[in-house]
Structures are given as C-alpha cells and as structure tokens.
mmCIF file with all atom_site columns, C-alpha atoms in Angstrom:
data_model
loop_
_atom_site.group_PDB
_atom_site.id
_atom_site.type_symbol
_atom_site.label_atom_id
_atom_site.label_alt_id
_atom_site.label_comp_id
_atom_site.label_asym_id
_atom_site.label_entity_id
_atom_site.label_seq_id
_atom_site.pdbx_PDB_ins_code
_atom_site.Cartn_x
_atom_site.Cartn_y
_atom_site.Cartn_z
_atom_site.occupancy
_atom_site.B_iso_or_equiv
_atom_site.pdbx_formal_charge
_atom_site.auth_seq_id
_atom_site.auth_comp_id
_atom_site.auth_asym_id
_atom_site.auth_atom_id
_atom_site.pdbx_PDB_model_num
ATOM 1   C CA . ALA A 1 1   ? 13.647  -10.756 4.082   1.00 74.00 ? 92  ALA A CA 1
ATOM 2   C CA . GLN A 1 2   ? 9.992   -10.488 4.986   1.00 80.00 ? 93  GLN A CA 1
ATOM 3   C CA . SER A 1 3   ? 7.089   -11.850 2.952   1.00 87.00 ? 94  SER A CA 1
ATOM 4   C CA . VAL A 1 4   ? 3.316   -11.945 3.088   1.00 92.00 ? 95  VAL A CA 1
ATOM 5   C CA . ALA A 1 5   ? 1.008   -14.559 1.607   1.00 94.00 ? 96  ALA A CA 1
ATOM 6   C CA . GLN A 1 6   ? -2.667  -14.145 0.921   1.00 95.00 ? 97  GLN A CA 1
ATOM 7   C CA . PRO A 1 7   ? -3.641  -17.615 -0.262  1.00 95.00 ? 98  PRO A CA 1
ATOM 8   C CA . GLU A 1 8   ? -6.999  -16.694 -1.763  1.00 95.00 ? 99  GLU A CA 1
ATOM 9   C CA . ASP A 1 9   ? -7.249  -14.554 -4.883  1.00 94.00 ? 100 ASP A CA 1
ATOM 10  C CA . GLN A 1 10  ? -10.958 -14.053 -4.295  1.00 97.00 ? 101 GLN A CA 1
ATOM 11  C CA . VAL A 1 11  ? -13.456 -14.583 -1.511  1.00 98.00 ? 102 VAL A CA 1
ATOM 12  C CA . ASN A 1 12  ? -17.178 -14.686 -2.212  1.00 97.00 ? 103 ASN A CA 1
ATOM 13  C CA . VAL A 1 13  ? -19.661 -14.223 0.593   1.00 97.00 ? 104 VAL A CA 1
ATOM 14  C CA . ALA A 1 14  ? -23.339 -13.460 0.902   1.00 98.00 ? 105 ALA A CA 1
ATOM 15  C CA . GLU A 1 15  ? -24.359 -10.214 2.545   1.00 98.00 ? 106 GLU A CA 1
ATOM 16  C CA . GLY A 1 16  ? -24.884 -10.685 6.263   1.00 97.00 ? 107 GLY A CA 1
ATOM 17  C CA . ASN A 1 17  ? -22.551 -13.669 6.488   1.00 98.00 ? 108 ASN A CA 1
ATOM 18  C CA . PRO A 1 18  ? -19.194 -13.599 8.236   1.00 97.00 ? 109 PRO A CA 1
ATOM 19  C CA . LEU A 1 19  ? -16.189 -12.631 6.155   1.00 97.00 ? 110 LEU A CA 1
ATOM 20  C CA . THR A 1 20  ? -12.636 -13.888 6.615   1.00 98.00 ? 111 THR A CA 1
ATOM 21  C CA . VAL A 1 21  ? -9.629  -12.887 4.533   1.00 98.00 ? 112 VAL A CA 1
ATOM 22  C CA . LYS A 1 22  ? -6.510  -14.918 5.246   1.00 98.00 ? 113 LYS A CA 1
ATOM 23  C CA . CYS A 1 23  ? -2.957  -13.681 5.651   1.00 97.00 ? 114 CYS A CA 1
ATOM 24  C CA . THR A 1 24  ? 0.230   -15.380 6.748   1.00 96.00 ? 115 THR A CA 1
ATOM 25  C CA . TYR A 1 25  ? 3.612   -13.733 7.066   1.00 94.00 ? 116 TYR A CA 1
ATOM 26  C CA . SER A 1 26  ? 7.294   -14.453 7.396   1.00 90.00 ? 117 SER A CA 1
ATOM 27  C CA . VAL A 1 27  ? 9.590   -11.990 9.116   1.00 86.00 ? 118 VAL A CA 1
ATOM 28  C CA . SER A 1 28  ? 12.678  -11.975 11.316  1.00 81.00 ? 119 SER A CA 1
ATOM 29  C CA . GLY A 1 29  ? 11.768  -10.931 14.815  1.00 80.00 ? 120 GLY A CA 1
ATOM 30  C CA . ASN A 1 30  ? 8.526   -9.314  15.852  1.00 81.00 ? 121 ASN A CA 1
ATOM 31  C CA . PRO A 1 31  ? 6.251   -8.015  13.123  1.00 86.00 ? 122 PRO A CA 1
ATOM 32  C CA . TYR A 1 32  ? 4.180   -4.938  12.615  1.00 89.00 ? 123 TYR A CA 1
ATOM 33  C CA . LEU A 1 33  ? 1.095   -6.112  10.689  1.00 93.00 ? 124 LEU A CA 1
ATOM 34  C CA . PHE A 1 34  ? -1.439  -4.127  8.704   1.00 94.00 ? 125 PHE A CA 1
ATOM 35  C CA . TRP A 1 35  ? -4.539  -4.424  6.605   1.00 96.00 ? 126 TRP A CA 1
ATOM 36  C CA . TYR A 1 36  ? -5.401  -2.004  3.821   1.00 95.00 ? 127 TYR A CA 1
ATOM 37  C CA . VAL A 1 37  ? -8.441  -1.889  1.528   1.00 96.00 ? 128 VAL A CA 1
ATOM 38  C CA . GLN A 1 38  ? -8.569  -0.658  -2.061  1.00 93.00 ? 129 GLN A CA 1
ATOM 39  C CA . TYR A 1 39  ? -11.856 0.327   -3.636  1.00 91.00 ? 130 TYR A CA 1
ATOM 40  C CA . PRO A 1 40  ? -12.081 0.525   -7.446  1.00 86.00 ? 131 PRO A CA 1
ATOM 41  C CA . ASN A 1 41  ? -10.016 3.340   -8.944  1.00 81.00 ? 132 ASN A CA 1
ATOM 42  C CA . ARG A 1 42  ? -8.889  4.474   -5.516  1.00 85.00 ? 133 ARG A CA 1
ATOM 43  C CA . GLY A 1 43  ? -5.708  4.364   -3.490  1.00 87.00 ? 134 GLY A CA 1
ATOM 44  C CA . LEU A 1 44  ? -5.303  2.027   -0.549  1.00 91.00 ? 135 LEU A CA 1
ATOM 45  C CA . GLN A 1 45  ? -6.933  2.969   2.736   1.00 93.00 ? 136 GLN A CA 1
ATOM 46  C CA . PHE A 1 46  ? -5.666  1.902   6.146   1.00 92.00 ? 137 PHE A CA 1
ATOM 47  C CA . LEU A 1 47  ? -7.983  -0.483  8.021   1.00 95.00 ? 138 LEU A CA 1
ATOM 48  C CA . LEU A 1 48  ? -6.085  -1.605  11.102  1.00 94.00 ? 139 LEU A CA 1
ATOM 49  C CA . LYS A 1 49  ? -2.699  -2.538  12.501  1.00 92.00 ? 140 LYS A CA 1
ATOM 50  C CA . TYR A 1 50  ? -1.102  -4.798  15.077  1.00 92.00 ? 141 TYR A CA 1
ATOM 51  C CA . ILE A 1 51  ? 1.975   -3.561  16.903  1.00 85.00 ? 142 ILE A CA 1
ATOM 52  C CA . THR A 1 52  ? 1.945   -5.124  20.371  1.00 82.00 ? 143 THR A CA 1
ATOM 53  C CA . GLY A 1 53  ? -0.597  -6.012  23.022  1.00 84.00 ? 144 GLY A CA 1
ATOM 54  C CA . ASP A 1 54  ? -3.990  -7.627  22.555  1.00 88.00 ? 145 ASP A CA 1
ATOM 55  C CA . ASN A 1 55  ? -3.958  -10.164 19.743  1.00 91.00 ? 146 ASN A CA 1
ATOM 56  C CA . LEU A 1 56  ? -7.403  -9.066  18.572  1.00 95.00 ? 147 LEU A CA 1
ATOM 57  C CA . VAL A 1 57  ? -7.245  -5.706  16.843  1.00 94.00 ? 148 VAL A CA 1
ATOM 58  C CA . LYS A 1 58  ? -10.306 -3.693  15.904  1.00 95.00 ? 149 LYS A CA 1
ATOM 59  C CA . GLY A 1 59  ? -10.276 -1.336  12.947  1.00 93.00 ? 150 GLY A CA 1
ATOM 60  C CA . SER A 1 60  ? -12.413 0.731   10.621  1.00 90.00 ? 151 SER A CA 1
ATOM 61  C CA . TYR A 1 61  ? -15.797 -0.251  9.154   1.00 92.00 ? 152 TYR A CA 1
ATOM 62  C CA . GLY A 1 62  ? -16.378 -3.049  11.683  1.00 95.00 ? 153 GLY A CA 1
ATOM 63  C CA . PHE A 1 63  ? -13.308 -5.060  10.661  1.00 97.00 ? 154 PHE A CA 1
ATOM 64  C CA . GLU A 1 64  ? -11.037 -6.839  13.092  1.00 97.00 ? 155 GLU A CA 1
ATOM 65  C CA . ALA A 1 65  ? -7.980  -9.035  12.789  1.00 97.00 ? 156 ALA A CA 1
ATOM 66  C CA . GLU A 1 66  ? -6.409  -11.638 15.018  1.00 95.00 ? 157 GLU A CA 1
ATOM 67  C CA . PHE A 1 67  ? -2.667  -11.968 15.399  1.00 95.00 ? 158 PHE A CA 1
ATOM 68  C CA . ASN A 1 68  ? -1.572  -15.574 15.912  1.00 95.00 ? 159 ASN A CA 1
ATOM 69  C CA . LYS A 1 69  ? 2.150   -15.792 16.526  1.00 92.00 ? 160 LYS A CA 1
ATOM 70  C CA . SER A 1 70  ? 2.379   -19.587 16.493  1.00 93.00 ? 161 SER A CA 1
ATOM 71  C CA . GLN A 1 71  ? 0.660   -19.793 13.129  1.00 94.00 ? 162 GLN A CA 1
ATOM 72  C CA . THR A 1 72  ? 2.261   -16.565 11.838  1.00 94.00 ? 163 THR A CA 1
ATOM 73  C CA . SER A 1 73  ? -1.163  -15.428 10.704  1.00 96.00 ? 164 SER A CA 1
ATOM 74  C CA . PHE A 1 74  ? -3.119  -12.189 10.777  1.00 97.00 ? 165 PHE A CA 1
ATOM 75  C CA . HIS A 1 75  ? -6.536  -12.987 9.325   1.00 98.00 ? 166 HIS A CA 1
ATOM 76  C CA . LEU A 1 76  ? -9.014  -10.184 8.704   1.00 98.00 ? 167 LEU A CA 1
ATOM 77  C CA . LYS A 1 77  ? -12.593 -10.733 9.833   1.00 98.00 ? 168 LYS A CA 1
ATOM 78  C CA . LYS A 1 78  ? -15.959 -9.087  9.817   1.00 98.00 ? 169 LYS A CA 1
ATOM 79  C CA . PRO A 1 79  ? -18.948 -10.699 11.538  1.00 97.00 ? 170 PRO A CA 1
ATOM 80  C CA . SER A 1 80  ? -21.536 -9.534  9.005   1.00 97.00 ? 171 SER A CA 1
ATOM 81  C CA . ALA A 1 81  ? -20.426 -8.499  5.523   1.00 97.00 ? 172 ALA A CA 1
ATOM 82  C CA . LEU A 1 82  ? -21.990 -5.681  3.528   1.00 97.00 ? 173 LEU A CA 1
ATOM 83  C CA . VAL A 1 83  ? -22.181 -5.311  -0.241  1.00 96.00 ? 174 VAL A CA 1
ATOM 84  C CA . SER A 1 84  ? -20.135 -2.130  0.190   1.00 95.00 ? 175 SER A CA 1
ATOM 85  C CA . ASP A 1 85  ? -17.266 -4.238  1.605   1.00 96.00 ? 176 ASP A CA 1
ATOM 86  C CA . SER A 1 86  ? -16.595 -5.547  -1.902  1.00 97.00 ? 177 SER A CA 1
ATOM 87  C CA . ALA A 1 87  ? -13.045 -4.419  -2.614  1.00 96.00 ? 178 ALA A CA 1
ATOM 88  C CA . LEU A 1 88  ? -9.430  -5.552  -2.795  1.00 95.00 ? 179 LEU A CA 1
ATOM 89  C CA . TYR A 1 89  ? -7.793  -6.238  0.570   1.00 97.00 ? 180 TYR A CA 1
ATOM 90  C CA . PHE A 1 90  ? -4.060  -6.167  1.224   1.00 95.00 ? 181 PHE A CA 1
ATOM 91  C CA . CYS A 1 91  ? -2.147  -7.525  4.185   1.00 96.00 ? 182 CYS A CA 1
ATOM 92  C CA . ALA A 1 92  ? 1.259   -5.960  4.906   1.00 93.00 ? 183 ALA A CA 1
ATOM 93  C CA . VAL A 1 93  ? 4.158   -6.525  7.279   1.00 91.00 ? 184 VAL A CA 1
ATOM 94  C CA . ARG A 1 94  ? 7.130   -4.551  8.545   1.00 84.00 ? 185 ARG A CA 1
ATOM 95  C CA . PRO A 1 95  ? 9.726   -6.025  10.870  1.00 72.00 ? 186 PRO A CA 1
ATOM 96  C CA . LEU A 1 96  ? 10.246  -4.337  14.211  1.00 66.00 ? 187 LEU A CA 1
ATOM 97  C CA . GLY A 1 97  ? 13.246  -2.040  14.016  1.00 63.00 ? 188 GLY A CA 1
ATOM 98  C CA . ALA A 1 98  ? 13.406  -1.900  10.231  1.00 60.00 ? 189 ALA A CA 1
ATOM 99  C CA . ALA A 1 99  ? 14.531  1.404   8.831   1.00 57.00 ? 190 ALA A CA 1
ATOM 100 C CA . GLY A 1 100 ? 11.896  3.529   7.211   1.00 57.00 ? 191 GLY A CA 1
ATOM 101 C CA . ASN A 1 101 ? 8.336   2.485   6.581   1.00 64.00 ? 192 ASN A CA 1
ATOM 102 C CA . LYS A 1 102 ? 9.157   -0.277  4.162   1.00 76.00 ? 193 LYS A CA 1
ATOM 103 C CA . LEU A 1 103 ? 5.973   -2.275  4.167   1.00 84.00 ? 194 LEU A CA 1
ATOM 104 C CA . THR A 1 104 ? 5.857   -5.545  2.282   1.00 87.00 ? 195 THR A CA 1
ATOM 105 C CA . PHE A 1 105 ? 2.407   -6.188  0.860   1.00 91.00 ? 196 PHE A CA 1
ATOM 106 C CA . GLY A 1 106 ? 0.692   -9.445  0.034   1.00 93.00 ? 197 GLY A CA 1
ATOM 107 C CA . GLY A 1 107 ? -0.744  -10.022 -3.414  1.00 92.00 ? 198 GLY A CA 1
ATOM 108 C CA . GLY A 1 108 ? -4.222  -8.916  -2.398  1.00 94.00 ? 199 GLY A CA 1
ATOM 109 C CA . THR A 1 109 ? -7.545  -10.731 -2.029  1.00 96.00 ? 200 THR A CA 1
ATOM 110 C CA . ARG A 1 110 ? -10.612 -9.595  -3.890  1.00 96.00 ? 201 ARG A CA 1
ATOM 111 C CA . VAL A 1 111 ? -13.765 -9.744  -1.772  1.00 97.00 ? 202 VAL A CA 1
ATOM 112 C CA . LEU A 1 112 ? -17.123 -9.964  -3.469  1.00 97.00 ? 203 LEU A CA 1
ATOM 113 C CA . VAL A 1 113 ? -20.173 -9.614  -1.240  1.00 97.00 ? 204 VAL A CA 1
ATOM 114 C CA . LYS A 1 114 ? -23.386 -10.597 -2.972  1.00 96.00 ? 205 LYS A CA 1
ATOM 115 C CA . PRO A 1 115 ? -26.786 -9.240  -1.950  1.00 95.00 ? 206 PRO A CA 1
ATOM 116 C CA . ASP B 2 1   ? -9.564  18.753  0.270   1.00 59.00 ? 133 ASP B CA 1
ATOM 117 C CA . THR B 2 2   ? -7.633  15.789  -1.097  1.00 68.00 ? 134 THR B CA 1
ATOM 118 C CA . ALA B 2 3   ? -4.915  14.737  1.333   1.00 90.00 ? 135 ALA B CA 1
ATOM 119 C CA . VAL B 2 4   ? -2.583  13.069  -1.185  1.00 94.00 ? 136 VAL B CA 1
ATOM 120 C CA . SER B 2 5   ? -3.110  14.129  -4.763  1.00 94.00 ? 137 SER B CA 1
ATOM 121 C CA . GLN B 2 6   ? -1.281  12.903  -7.806  1.00 95.00 ? 138 GLN B CA 1
ATOM 122 C CA . THR B 2 7   ? -1.477  13.960  -11.424 1.00 95.00 ? 139 THR B CA 1
ATOM 123 C CA . PRO B 2 8   ? -2.212  12.916  -14.020 1.00 96.00 ? 140 PRO B CA 1
ATOM 124 C CA . LYS B 2 9   ? -4.785  10.228  -13.258 1.00 94.00 ? 141 LYS B CA 1
ATOM 125 C CA . TYR B 2 10  ? -4.232  8.577   -16.624 1.00 96.00 ? 142 TYR B CA 1
ATOM 126 C CA . LEU B 2 11  ? -1.129  8.701   -18.786 1.00 97.00 ? 143 LEU B CA 1
ATOM 127 C CA . VAL B 2 12  ? -0.934  7.074   -22.208 1.00 97.00 ? 144 VAL B CA 1
ATOM 128 C CA . THR B 2 13  ? 2.338   7.381   -24.064 1.00 97.00 ? 145 THR B CA 1
ATOM 129 C CA . GLN B 2 14  ? 4.630   5.769   -26.614 1.00 96.00 ? 146 GLN B CA 1
ATOM 130 C CA . MET B 2 15  ? 7.665   3.660   -25.866 1.00 97.00 ? 147 MET B CA 1
ATOM 131 C CA . GLY B 2 16  ? 10.820  5.686   -25.552 1.00 97.00 ? 148 GLY B CA 1
ATOM 132 C CA . ASN B 2 17  ? 9.132   8.836   -24.274 1.00 97.00 ? 149 ASN B CA 1
ATOM 133 C CA . ASP B 2 18  ? 9.955   10.589  -21.008 1.00 97.00 ? 150 ASP B CA 1
ATOM 134 C CA . LYS B 2 19  ? 7.123   11.381  -18.615 1.00 97.00 ? 151 LYS B CA 1
ATOM 135 C CA . SER B 2 20  ? 6.572   12.697  -15.103 1.00 97.00 ? 152 SER B CA 1
ATOM 136 C CA . ILE B 2 21  ? 3.994   12.037  -12.422 1.00 98.00 ? 153 ILE B CA 1
ATOM 137 C CA . LYS B 2 22  ? 3.486   14.624  -9.705  1.00 97.00 ? 154 LYS B CA 1
ATOM 138 C CA . CYS B 2 23  ? 2.446   14.083  -6.111  1.00 97.00 ? 155 CYS B CA 1
ATOM 139 C CA . GLU B 2 24  ? 1.538   16.527  -3.384  1.00 97.00 ? 156 GLU B CA 1
ATOM 140 C CA . GLN B 2 25  ? 0.374   15.969  0.185   1.00 96.00 ? 157 GLN B CA 1
ATOM 141 C CA . ASN B 2 26  ? -1.213  18.536  2.484   1.00 94.00 ? 158 ASN B CA 1
ATOM 142 C CA . LEU B 2 27  ? -1.050  16.438  5.650   1.00 91.00 ? 159 LEU B CA 1
ATOM 143 C CA . GLY B 2 28  ? 2.187   17.894  6.940   1.00 90.00 ? 160 GLY B CA 1
ATOM 144 C CA . HIS B 2 29  ? 3.860   14.493  6.747   1.00 89.00 ? 161 HIS B CA 1
ATOM 145 C CA . ASP B 2 30  ? 7.621   14.155  6.584   1.00 87.00 ? 162 ASP B CA 1
ATOM 146 C CA . THR B 2 31  ? 7.730   10.962  4.547   1.00 89.00 ? 163 THR B CA 1
ATOM 147 C CA . MET B 2 32  ? 6.531   10.215  1.042   1.00 92.00 ? 164 MET B CA 1
ATOM 148 C CA . TYR B 2 33  ? 6.615   7.109   -1.137  1.00 92.00 ? 165 TYR B CA 1
ATOM 149 C CA . TRP B 2 34  ? 6.133   5.759   -4.606  1.00 94.00 ? 166 TRP B CA 1
ATOM 150 C CA . TYR B 2 35  ? 4.582   2.334   -5.054  1.00 94.00 ? 167 TYR B CA 1
ATOM 151 C CA . LYS B 2 36  ? 4.010   0.389   -8.249  1.00 94.00 ? 168 LYS B CA 1
ATOM 152 C CA . GLN B 2 37  ? 0.976   -1.867  -8.684  1.00 92.00 ? 169 GLN B CA 1
ATOM 153 C CA . ASP B 2 38  ? 1.227   -4.271  -11.604 1.00 89.00 ? 170 ASP B CA 1
ATOM 154 C CA . SER B 2 39  ? -1.555  -5.814  -13.654 1.00 87.00 ? 171 SER B CA 1
ATOM 155 C CA . LYS B 2 40  ? -1.945  -8.607  -11.106 1.00 85.00 ? 172 LYS B CA 1
ATOM 156 C CA . LYS B 2 41  ? -2.483  -5.989  -8.376  1.00 86.00 ? 173 LYS B CA 1
ATOM 157 C CA . PHE B 2 42  ? 0.836   -6.828  -6.737  1.00 87.00 ? 174 PHE B CA 1
ATOM 158 C CA . LEU B 2 43  ? 2.045   -3.741  -4.870  1.00 89.00 ? 175 LEU B CA 1
ATOM 159 C CA . LYS B 2 44  ? 5.737   -2.993  -4.449  1.00 90.00 ? 176 LYS B CA 1
ATOM 160 C CA . ILE B 2 45  ? 7.573   -0.039  -2.968  1.00 90.00 ? 177 ILE B CA 1
ATOM 161 C CA . MET B 2 46  ? 9.909   1.866   -5.265  1.00 92.00 ? 178 MET B CA 1
ATOM 162 C CA . PHE B 2 47  ? 11.169  4.853   -3.296  1.00 90.00 ? 179 PHE B CA 1
ATOM 163 C CA . SER B 2 48  ? 10.730  6.655   -0.027  1.00 89.00 ? 180 SER B CA 1
ATOM 164 C CA . TYR B 2 49  ? 11.820  10.157  0.953   1.00 88.00 ? 181 TYR B CA 1
ATOM 165 C CA . ASN B 2 50  ? 11.945  11.617  4.429   1.00 85.00 ? 182 ASN B CA 1
ATOM 166 C CA . ASN B 2 51  ? 12.218  15.395  4.559   1.00 84.00 ? 183 ASN B CA 1
ATOM 167 C CA . LYS B 2 52  ? 13.497  15.528  0.982   1.00 82.00 ? 184 LYS B CA 1
ATOM 168 C CA . GLU B 2 53  ? 16.120  12.841  1.602   1.00 85.00 ? 185 GLU B CA 1
ATOM 169 C CA . LEU B 2 54  ? 16.026  9.460   -0.085  1.00 86.00 ? 186 LEU B CA 1
ATOM 170 C CA . ILE B 2 55  ? 15.697  6.692   2.524   1.00 82.00 ? 187 ILE B CA 1
ATOM 171 C CA . ILE B 2 56  ? 14.384  3.743   0.542   1.00 80.00 ? 188 ILE B CA 1
ATOM 172 C CA . ASN B 2 57  ? 15.522  2.933   -2.960  1.00 80.00 ? 189 ASN B CA 1
ATOM 173 C CA . GLU B 2 58  ? 14.450  -0.487  -4.083  1.00 82.00 ? 190 GLU B CA 1
ATOM 174 C CA . THR B 2 59  ? 15.822  -2.280  -7.102  1.00 78.00 ? 191 THR B CA 1
ATOM 175 C CA . VAL B 2 60  ? 14.319  0.032   -9.672  1.00 87.00 ? 192 VAL B CA 1
ATOM 176 C CA . PRO B 2 61  ? 15.820  0.810   -13.100 1.00 90.00 ? 193 PRO B CA 1
ATOM 177 C CA . ASN B 2 62  ? 17.699  4.085   -13.052 1.00 91.00 ? 194 ASN B CA 1
ATOM 178 C CA . ARG B 2 63  ? 15.314  5.311   -15.744 1.00 95.00 ? 195 ARG B CA 1
ATOM 179 C CA . PHE B 2 64  ? 13.108  6.103   -12.749 1.00 95.00 ? 196 PHE B CA 1
ATOM 180 C CA . SER B 2 65  ? 14.212  9.213   -10.893 1.00 93.00 ? 197 SER B CA 1
ATOM 181 C CA . PRO B 2 66  ? 12.284  10.616  -7.945  1.00 93.00 ? 198 PRO B CA 1
ATOM 182 C CA . LYS B 2 67  ? 12.582  14.275  -7.049  1.00 93.00 ? 199 LYS B CA 1
ATOM 183 C CA . SER B 2 68  ? 11.444  15.938  -3.848  1.00 93.00 ? 200 SER B CA 1
ATOM 184 C CA . PRO B 2 69  ? 11.626  19.743  -4.057  1.00 92.00 ? 201 PRO B CA 1
ATOM 185 C CA . ASP B 2 70  ? 10.137  20.002  -0.575  1.00 92.00 ? 202 ASP B CA 1
ATOM 186 C CA . LYS B 2 71  ? 8.647   17.608  1.920   1.00 89.00 ? 203 LYS B CA 1
ATOM 187 C CA . ALA B 2 72  ? 5.127   18.135  0.565   1.00 94.00 ? 204 ALA B CA 1
ATOM 188 C CA . HIS B 2 73  ? 6.030   17.047  -2.970  1.00 95.00 ? 205 HIS B CA 1
ATOM 189 C CA . LEU B 2 74  ? 7.508   13.906  -4.463  1.00 95.00 ? 206 LEU B CA 1
ATOM 190 C CA . ASN B 2 75  ? 7.569   13.666  -8.229  1.00 96.00 ? 207 ASN B CA 1
ATOM 191 C CA . LEU B 2 76  ? 8.504   10.655  -10.330 1.00 97.00 ? 208 LEU B CA 1
ATOM 192 C CA . HIS B 2 77  ? 10.254  11.091  -13.642 1.00 97.00 ? 209 HIS B CA 1
ATOM 193 C CA . ILE B 2 78  ? 10.580  8.147   -16.008 1.00 96.00 ? 210 ILE B CA 1
ATOM 194 C CA . ASN B 2 79  ? 12.965  8.187   -18.965 1.00 96.00 ? 211 ASN B CA 1
ATOM 195 C CA . SER B 2 80  ? 12.819  6.010   -22.060 1.00 97.00 ? 212 SER B CA 1
ATOM 196 C CA . LEU B 2 81  ? 9.531   4.382   -21.161 1.00 97.00 ? 213 LEU B CA 1
ATOM 197 C CA . GLU B 2 82  ? 9.179   0.657   -21.827 1.00 96.00 ? 214 GLU B CA 1
ATOM 198 C CA . LEU B 2 83  ? 6.143   -1.582  -22.237 1.00 96.00 ? 215 LEU B CA 1
ATOM 199 C CA . GLY B 2 84  ? 6.859   -3.178  -18.857 1.00 94.00 ? 216 GLY B CA 1
ATOM 200 C CA . ASP B 2 85  ? 6.471   0.161   -17.137 1.00 96.00 ? 217 ASP B CA 1
ATOM 201 C CA . SER B 2 86  ? 2.730   -0.009  -17.701 1.00 96.00 ? 218 SER B CA 1
ATOM 202 C CA . ALA B 2 87  ? 1.178   -0.131  -14.249 1.00 96.00 ? 219 ALA B CA 1
ATOM 203 C CA . VAL B 2 88  ? -0.633  1.952   -11.691 1.00 94.00 ? 220 VAL B CA 1
ATOM 204 C CA . TYR B 2 89  ? 1.708   4.152   -9.692  1.00 96.00 ? 221 TYR B CA 1
ATOM 205 C CA . PHE B 2 90  ? 0.649   5.221   -6.226  1.00 95.00 ? 222 PHE B CA 1
ATOM 206 C CA . CYS B 2 91  ? 2.049   8.034   -4.183  1.00 95.00 ? 223 CYS B CA 1
ATOM 207 C CA . ALA B 2 92  ? 1.691   7.833   -0.403  1.00 93.00 ? 224 ALA B CA 1
ATOM 208 C CA . SER B 2 93  ? 2.722   9.754   2.682   1.00 92.00 ? 225 SER B CA 1
ATOM 209 C CA . SER B 2 94  ? 3.091   9.118   6.396   1.00 88.00 ? 226 SER B CA 1
ATOM 210 C CA . PRO B 2 95  ? 4.480   10.830  9.480   1.00 82.00 ? 227 PRO B CA 1
ATOM 211 C CA . SER B 2 96  ? 8.191   10.291  10.126  1.00 68.00 ? 228 SER B CA 1
ATOM 212 C CA . PRO B 2 97  ? 9.136   6.623   9.896   1.00 57.00 ? 229 PRO B CA 1
ATOM 213 C CA . GLY B 2 98  ? 9.015   4.856   13.192  1.00 49.00 ? 230 GLY B CA 1
ATOM 214 C CA . GLN B 2 99  ? 11.845  2.685   14.298  1.00 45.00 ? 231 GLN B CA 1
ATOM 215 C CA . GLY B 2 100 ? 11.816  0.225   17.160  1.00 42.00 ? 232 GLY B CA 1
ATOM 216 C CA . ALA B 2 101 ? 9.101   -0.673  19.613  1.00 44.00 ? 233 ALA B CA 1
ATOM 217 C CA . GLY B 2 102 ? 6.431   1.879   20.305  1.00 46.00 ? 234 GLY B CA 1
ATOM 218 C CA . GLN B 2 103 ? 6.784   3.742   17.019  1.00 50.00 ? 235 GLN B CA 1
ATOM 219 C CA . THR B 2 104 ? 3.434   3.524   15.294  1.00 52.00 ? 236 THR B CA 1
ATOM 220 C CA . ASN B 2 105 ? 3.666   5.934   12.428  1.00 57.00 ? 237 ASN B CA 1
ATOM 221 C CA . GLU B 2 106 ? 3.242   3.339   9.720   1.00 66.00 ? 238 GLU B CA 1
ATOM 222 C CA . LYS B 2 107 ? -0.222  4.417   8.626   1.00 82.00 ? 239 LYS B CA 1
ATOM 223 C CA . LEU B 2 108 ? 0.170   5.324   4.984   1.00 88.00 ? 240 LEU B CA 1
ATOM 224 C CA . PHE B 2 109 ? -2.127  7.713   3.166   1.00 91.00 ? 241 PHE B CA 1
ATOM 225 C CA . PHE B 2 110 ? -2.356  6.891   -0.520  1.00 93.00 ? 242 PHE B CA 1
ATOM 226 C CA . GLY B 2 111 ? -3.188  8.964   -3.545  1.00 94.00 ? 243 GLY B CA 1
ATOM 227 C CA . SER B 2 112 ? -5.740  7.652   -6.010  1.00 92.00 ? 244 SER B CA 1
ATOM 228 C CA . GLY B 2 113 ? -3.111  6.414   -8.442  1.00 93.00 ? 245 GLY B CA 1
ATOM 229 C CA . THR B 2 114 ? -1.809  7.179   -11.924 1.00 96.00 ? 246 THR B CA 1
ATOM 230 C CA . GLN B 2 115 ? -2.539  4.561   -14.533 1.00 95.00 ? 247 GLN B CA 1
ATOM 231 C CA . LEU B 2 116 ? 0.379   4.549   -16.953 1.00 97.00 ? 248 LEU B CA 1
ATOM 232 C CA . SER B 2 117 ? -0.072  2.797   -20.284 1.00 97.00 ? 249 SER B CA 1
ATOM 233 C CA . VAL B 2 118 ? 2.955   2.500   -22.543 1.00 97.00 ? 250 VAL B CA 1
ATOM 234 C CA . LEU B 2 119 ? 2.094   1.616   -26.146 1.00 95.00 ? 251 LEU B CA 1
#
C-alpha cells in the first residue's frame, strides 16, 4: 500500500523568502506524484505533477517540485513566497499501473506567508 | 461557469437522518469521485465512478451509497447519519483514469466542498 508523509503541520515564512514544503512517499514501483493547494473554503486545485523525465517539475503560480528517488521525496518549492500563497498544501501519490485514479494524499501542510 | 459544482455547500442535520449531496461536472470528464476531509484536514477517497460504473469503493460504511445517473453527475446519499460523519465532502472529476506509463490523466478538478455537520 502507498503512503505519503508531510512532516510539517505548518510552515511560516516571510514574504519574499523561499518556501519549501516537504513530502516523502512510500509506494511499490514507480510513483506518480502530485501537489495540490487548497485555499480557504475551496476545493483542492492541481499545482503540478511528476510522471517521468526531468526530476525538477514546474507548475502553477511559480511553484516547482523536485523528485528525489533515493530519498523518496517530492518537496514543493517557491523561490519567493507571496502572502497570497498562504493556503493548505497536499502531496499525493499514485503507483504506476494502479487501477483508477486512486490518489493517496498526505495530511496537508498549512503555509502562512507573513507580510 | 463552475466546472465541478456540488450542493448544498452547508448541511446541518440531526443524527439518524438521511441526506444527499449532489455533484455535477460540465468538463466532459468520464470519471468522478467522492472524497472525505476530516476535521484534521486528512483527505481520503471514498468512491470513484467511470462512465457511471463504480471503479473504486474504499472501506466505507454501506450507509453511504453513491449514485451516478449519467457521467456528468455523481450524487452521495447517506443513511442514518452519525456524529462521525461530520466532515467536508468533496466531489471531483478527471478524464478517464490512466493506467500504465504515459497515462497522465490524473489531474483532478475538485468542487468547493459540502460541510456536513451532524448534531
């Protein structure tokens, strides 16, 4: 069975500083990895995904994530955070070849960007 | 135009009641889902339908019954509501599920959620 861990419940960062949200995963075989963002009172929105290829994936709103197979990590990064990036971020995984789109989500990390 | 819309947005009800949540998507997707987000924001899949057929059915009490009259709609009916059912329920949709390498249809589009409070 697959699992996702987001070790930090909350990340605080000052506006303009780099932002990192950590994610590690456990899955049999090769993973499909995703990041989603949830703004208050909204559904989740897709940010980016890793399927194959370049380990550095670029997504929406200036976010990127780096796949590290040896460390089984897929950390989300943004070079310069904005106050509007304050939200709840979810990492998700699906094993290659799994039936359906059964994504397993991490517990979420709340990001608070202070002006 | 809202891509994935679910109603109602808020639902407050007594224990033991039966209630339904409706979901509609206008994206032309074949696959729809129900997810449950608990008070700690943990998100877990409940059901998935592809073209009106059930393809994912997690360990969910059989008080929960999804119904898909057509591929644009996936409703969730809950019988005999319990306190532990209180959560936010999200509907989502995606193109047909991808299987194997090269299939990249996993981008889910979520509705804005239904906050269910059972008193």
